Amino acid sequence: MSHQRNDSPGAPGLSGAIALPNRATAALCGLIAGGAGLAAAEAVGALTRPEATPLLAVGAAVIDLVPRPLKEFAVAAFGTADKAVLLGGMAVTLAALAALLGTASRRRPAVGGAGIALVGLIGVAAALTRPDGGLLDGLPSAVGAGAATVLLRGLLARAPRQGGPPEEGDAPPGARGGPPVGASADIPASTSAASPDAAIGERVPFDRRRFTLLAGAAAAASAGIGTGARRYAASRAEGAASAGRITLPAPASPAPPLADGVDLELDGLTPFFTPDGSFYRIDTALTVPRIDATAWTLRVHGQGATERRYSFDDLLDRPDLMERDITLACVSNPVGGSYVGNARWIGVPLAALLEEAGVRPPAEGGPADQLVSRSSDGMTIGTPVADVLDGRDAMLALGMNGRPLPPEHGFPVRMVVPGLYGYVSACKWIVEIELTTFDAFDAYWVPRGWADRAPVKAQARIDTPRQQARLDAGPVTVAGVAWAQHVGVDAVEVRVDDGPWHPARLAAEGTADTWRQWVFDWDAEPGEHRLGVRATDRNGDVQTGREAPPAPDGATGWHTVDVTVETT
Ligand SMILES: Nc1nc2c(c(=O)[nH]1)N[C@H]1C(S)=C(S)[C@@H](COP(=O)(O)O)O[C@H]1N2
Ligand SMILES: [Mo]
C-alpha cells in the first residue's frame, strides 16, 4: 500500500509536511463548490435551455428509469408531490456527496476532481439522452462541473490548516504506526491554525479571515447567480407561453346545454366542473414545458397519412371548433382516488383533422391501428385509431373552461379522447401525431408494465362523509360522483355494512362522457359502519367488486368509507 502514500499529493516527500484543513472546513468547501457548480449550471441553462440543467435533466432521467413498483410506491406515498420529493432527495444527496468530496480532497485533490467530473458526466449524459435533448444540452453540467472543480481547489488551498495530532481516522489505510503521513503531526500544537500563516511547508499562505471572506463571497455569489438564473429562465418562459394574448374564438359547435340539476351543490360533494386550480395533474415533466404558441407546429404523418403540418393559428381559425364537457381520468387513480376531473374543452375534432390527411379506420382498410402522439418533452401516447374515428368527440383541445389551456394541462394543444385513460389518449404539449401499428411501436408506459389499450373502467366514489368521519345518528347525506365515460352511468347503489344494495338518487347527466353526481339519504344508526358504493353503466354492467390495483389497466373494486355514528 506504500505506493498509495507516495502518489497522494499530500504525502511527505512530494511537497513536504503539509497541514490539512479540518474535515468540517473541507466539507464546507465541498458544499460551497457544489453550490457554485449548480449555480453556474443554472446560469448556462437559463441562457440555453433550463430543462437541461443537471437537477432537472437527471431528475427526468430518474423518472424514466425507475421501475414500476418504485414509481407506484412514490405515487402512493407522495401522490402528486412525488416530483418535489424527488428533487428534494436529489438536492440532499448532492449536498452529502459534495461534502464528502470536499473531505476526501483534503489529502487527495484528485479525488474531488474525479468525483465532480463523474457527477458532471452523469449530468451531461442525462441531458444529452433526453428525448428532446440537443448537443448544447451538455453545456450546463459541463460548465457547472468545471466551476465546482476550480472553486473546490481554490477554497481548499486557502482553507485554514489544522495543527495538532491527526484526527482519528485521518491517516490513509496502512499509515498508522508508520511514519507520520498526515503531516499535521509535525506541527506543534502551539503553532496551529490559530496563528495565521504559521503552517510549515504550506504552499499557499492562508489567513482565516481571508478564507471566511472568500467562502462567504463564493456562497453569496452562487445563491445570487442561481436565483437570478432561475428568475430569468422563468420570465423567458412566461414570455414564450403567450396564453395571455390568445383569445379563443366562439366554437362553431358549442357544448350541449346542461340539464338543470347536474350539480347538486351539496356540502362536501365534488362540483360538476372541477375548478381549474384543483384539476389533478399527472405527467412525467419535472418542469412544465413552456411552449411559444406562435412557433408551435403539429406534424401529422405516418402509415396511410399524407403528411400535414398545422400552426396554432391554423387550428384557431378552423370553422369546425367544438366545445365539449369531458371527464378525464388517470389509470393510476386508486379506487376512491382523486385523479379524475371534469372540464369544458374547446378544440378541433380529431377525426376531421385525420380525414384531411386521408387516414381511414382499420375496419375500412386503413393500414394504421395506432395513433401515437408525441409531446415536446418526448412523451409518447398510443391511442387506437378505431376509437378516435368512431364518432366520439376525440379532440385536439386548445382551451379548458373557456380559456387557453393552462401550461400544466398542455398549453398550447393537447389531446382529449372520451372514454380512454389519460396515458393512452390525453397527450399534453402535443407536437406530433404518427399513424402506426400497435405491433410496430410501444408507447412510453407500455414497456413500463402498463396495458397498450385502456378504456376507462366504471367507478363510483363516495365524497361525503369522509373516511373516519364521526356522525350524529339520524339522517345523513351520503353523496359522490360516478363515471363510465363514453358509456354513461345508469345507476348507483349504496350499501351499509354487508346489507342490501339501495339505489341512490342520480343527478341529471351532463353527457355520457361526463361523471354524474349521486346522493343517498341514510338513516344512520349508532355504531361503526362501512358505507360502500357501486355504479352500473349504460350497457347494464354492474361495477365489479373484485379488487385490482391500478396497473396494468385501471383499478377495480368498490369504494368504501368507514364512519362512526354517535348517539345524540
Ligand atoms: N406530455 C405528456 N402528456 C401526458 C402525460 C405526460 O406525462 N406527458 N400524462 C398523461 C396522463 S397519465 C394523464 S392521466 C393525463 C393527465 O392530464 P392532466 O394532468 O391535465 O390532468 O395526461 C396525460 N398526458
Ligand atoms: Mo394517467
Coordinates of C-alpha atoms in Angstrom, one line a residue, residues 108-299:
R108 CA -6.1 14.0 -2.5
P109 CA -7.5 16.8 -4.6
A110 CA -7.6 14.4 -7.5
V111 CA -10.5 12.5 -5.7
G112 CA -12.5 15.7 -5.6
G113 CA -11.8 16.4 -9.2
A114 CA -12.7 12.9 -10.3
G115 CA -15.9 12.9 -8.2
I116 CA -17.0 16.2 -9.6
A117 CA -16.1 15.1 -13.1
L118 CA -18.2 12.0 -12.6
V119 CA -21.2 13.9 -11.3
G120 CA -20.8 16.3 -14.3
L121 CA -20.6 13.4 -16.7
I122 CA -23.9 12.0 -15.3
G123 CA -25.5 15.4 -15.8
V124 CA -24.2 15.7 -19.3
A125 CA -25.3 12.2 -20.2
A126 CA -28.7 12.7 -18.7
A127 CA -29.2 15.9 -20.6
L128 CA -28.0 14.6 -23.9
T129 CA -30.1 11.5 -23.8
R130 CA -33.4 13.3 -23.0
P131 CA -35.8 12.7 -25.9
D132 CA -35.8 16.5 -26.5
G133 CA -32.1 16.9 -25.9
G134 CA -29.8 18.7 -28.2
L135 CA -26.0 19.0 -28.3
L136 CA -26.0 22.3 -26.4
D137 CA -27.7 20.5 -23.5
G138 CA -24.5 19.1 -22.2
L139 CA -23.2 22.5 -21.5
P140 CA -24.8 23.4 -18.2
S141 CA -23.5 20.3 -16.4
A142 CA -20.0 20.6 -18.0
V143 CA -19.6 24.3 -17.1
G144 CA -21.0 23.5 -13.6
A145 CA -18.5 20.7 -13.0
G146 CA -15.7 23.0 -14.2
A147 CA -16.7 25.8 -11.9
A148 CA -17.1 23.3 -8.9
T149 CA -13.6 21.9 -9.6
V150 CA -11.9 25.2 -9.8
L151 CA -13.7 26.5 -6.7
L152 CA -13.0 23.4 -4.6
R153 CA -9.3 23.6 -5.4
G154 CA -9.1 27.3 -4.7
L155 CA -11.1 27.1 -1.4
L156 CA -9.1 24.1 -0.1
A157 CA -5.8 25.7 -0.9
R158 CA -6.8 28.8 1.0
A159 CA -8.5 27.0 3.9
P160 CA -7.0 27.4 7.4
R161 CA -4.8 24.5 8.3
Q162 CA -5.1 22.5 11.4
G163 CA -2.3 21.7 13.7
G164 CA -2.1 19.1 16.4
P165 CA -2.1 15.3 16.1
P166 CA -4.0 13.8 13.2
E167 CA -7.7 13.2 13.8
E168 CA -8.9 9.7 14.4
G169 CA -9.3 8.1 11.0
D170 CA -7.3 10.8 9.3
A171 CA -4.5 8.7 8.1
P172 CA -4.8 6.6 5.0
P173 CA -5.0 2.8 5.5
G174 CA -1.7 1.3 6.2
A175 CA -0.3 4.5 7.6
R176 CA -0.9 4.0 11.2
G177 CA 2.1 3.3 13.2
G178 CA 4.3 4.2 10.3
P179 CA 6.0 7.5 9.5
P180 CA 3.7 10.5 10.0
V181 CA 1.7 10.8 6.9
G182 CA -1.0 13.3 7.9
A183 CA 2.0 15.6 8.5
S184 CA -0.1 17.7 10.8
A185 CA 1.7 15.7 13.5
D186 CA 4.8 17.6 12.6
I187 CA 3.3 20.9 13.6
P188 CA 3.5 21.8 17.3
A189 CA 0.1 22.5 18.7
S190 CA 1.1 26.0 19.7
T191 CA 1.6 27.0 16.0
S192 CA -1.7 25.5 14.9
A193 CA -4.3 27.2 12.7
A194 CA -4.9 29.8 15.4
S195 CA -1.8 31.7 14.2
P196 CA -2.2 32.7 10.5
D197 CA 0.5 31.8 8.0
A198 CA 2.2 29.6 10.6
A199 CA 1.9 26.2 8.8
I200 CA 5.2 24.6 7.9
G201 CA 5.6 23.7 4.3
E202 CA 2.3 25.4 3.3
R203 CA 2.2 26.1 -0.4
V204 CA -0.4 28.9 -0.3
P205 CA -0.3 31.2 2.6
F206 CA -3.6 31.3 4.3
D207 CA -5.5 33.6 6.5
R208 CA -8.6 32.6 8.4
R209 CA -10.3 35.9 7.8
R210 CA -9.5 35.9 4.1
F211 CA -10.8 32.3 3.7
T212 CA -14.0 33.2 5.5
L213 CA -14.5 36.2 3.2
L214 CA -13.7 34.1 0.1
A215 CA -16.0 31.3 1.1
G216 CA -18.8 33.7 2.1
A217 CA -18.4 35.6 -1.1
A218 CA -18.5 32.4 -3.2
A219 CA -21.6 31.2 -1.4
A220 CA -23.4 34.5 -1.7
A221 CA -22.4 34.8 -5.4
S222 CA -23.7 31.3 -6.1
A223 CA -27.0 32.0 -4.3
G224 CA -27.4 35.3 -6.3
I225 CA -26.5 33.8 -9.6
G226 CA -28.6 30.7 -9.0
T227 CA -31.8 32.5 -8.1
G228 CA -31.2 35.2 -10.7
A229 CA -30.8 32.5 -13.4
R230 CA -34.0 30.8 -12.2
R231 CA -35.9 34.0 -12.3
Y232 CA -34.6 34.9 -15.7
A233 CA -35.5 31.4 -17.1
A234 CA -39.0 31.7 -15.6
S235 CA -39.5 35.2 -17.1
R236 CA -38.4 34.0 -20.5
A237 CA -40.8 31.0 -20.2
E238 CA -43.7 33.3 -19.3
G239 CA -43.0 35.5 -22.3
A240 CA -43.0 32.4 -24.6
A241 CA -46.1 30.8 -23.2
S242 CA -48.2 33.6 -24.6
A243 CA -51.5 32.2 -23.2
G244 CA -52.5 35.7 -22.0
R245 CA -52.5 37.1 -25.5
I246 CA -54.7 34.4 -27.0
T247 CA -58.5 34.8 -27.4
L248 CA -60.4 31.7 -28.2
P249 CA -63.0 32.1 -30.9
A250 CA -66.6 31.1 -30.2
P251 CA -66.8 27.4 -31.1
A252 CA -68.9 26.5 -34.2
S253 CA -70.3 23.6 -32.2
P254 CA -71.0 24.7 -28.6
A255 CA -71.3 22.3 -25.7
P256 CA -74.9 21.0 -25.5
P257 CA -76.8 23.0 -22.8
L258 CA -76.5 21.4 -19.4
A259 CA -79.7 20.0 -17.9
D260 CA -80.8 21.6 -14.6
G261 CA -79.5 19.8 -11.6
V262 CA -76.3 18.3 -12.9
D263 CA -74.7 19.9 -9.9
L264 CA -76.5 19.1 -6.6
E265 CA -74.2 21.6 -4.8
L266 CA -74.1 19.6 -1.6
D267 CA -71.6 20.2 1.1
G268 CA -68.5 18.0 0.6
L269 CA -69.6 16.8 -2.8
T270 CA -67.2 17.3 -5.8
P271 CA -68.6 20.1 -8.1
F272 CA -69.7 19.0 -11.6
F273 CA -67.0 21.2 -13.1
T274 CA -63.6 20.8 -11.4
P275 CA -62.2 24.2 -10.6
D276 CA -59.0 24.9 -12.6
G277 CA -56.8 25.0 -9.6
S278 CA -57.9 21.6 -8.3
F279 CA -57.9 19.7 -11.5
Y280 CA -55.4 16.8 -11.0
R281 CA -52.1 17.0 -12.8
I282 CA -50.3 13.8 -13.8
D283 CA -47.3 13.8 -16.0
T284 CA -43.6 12.9 -16.1
A285 CA -42.5 16.5 -16.7
L286 CA -40.3 17.8 -13.8
T287 CA -40.7 21.3 -15.2
V288 CA -43.8 22.3 -17.1
P289 CA -42.8 22.7 -20.7
R290 CA -43.3 26.3 -21.8
I291 CA -44.2 26.4 -25.5
D292 CA -44.3 29.5 -27.7
A293 CA -47.7 29.1 -29.4
T294 CA -46.6 31.3 -32.3
A295 CA -43.7 29.0 -33.0
W296 CA -45.6 25.7 -32.3
T297 CA -46.5 23.3 -35.1
L298 CA -48.2 19.9 -35.2
R299 CA -46.9 17.4 -37.6

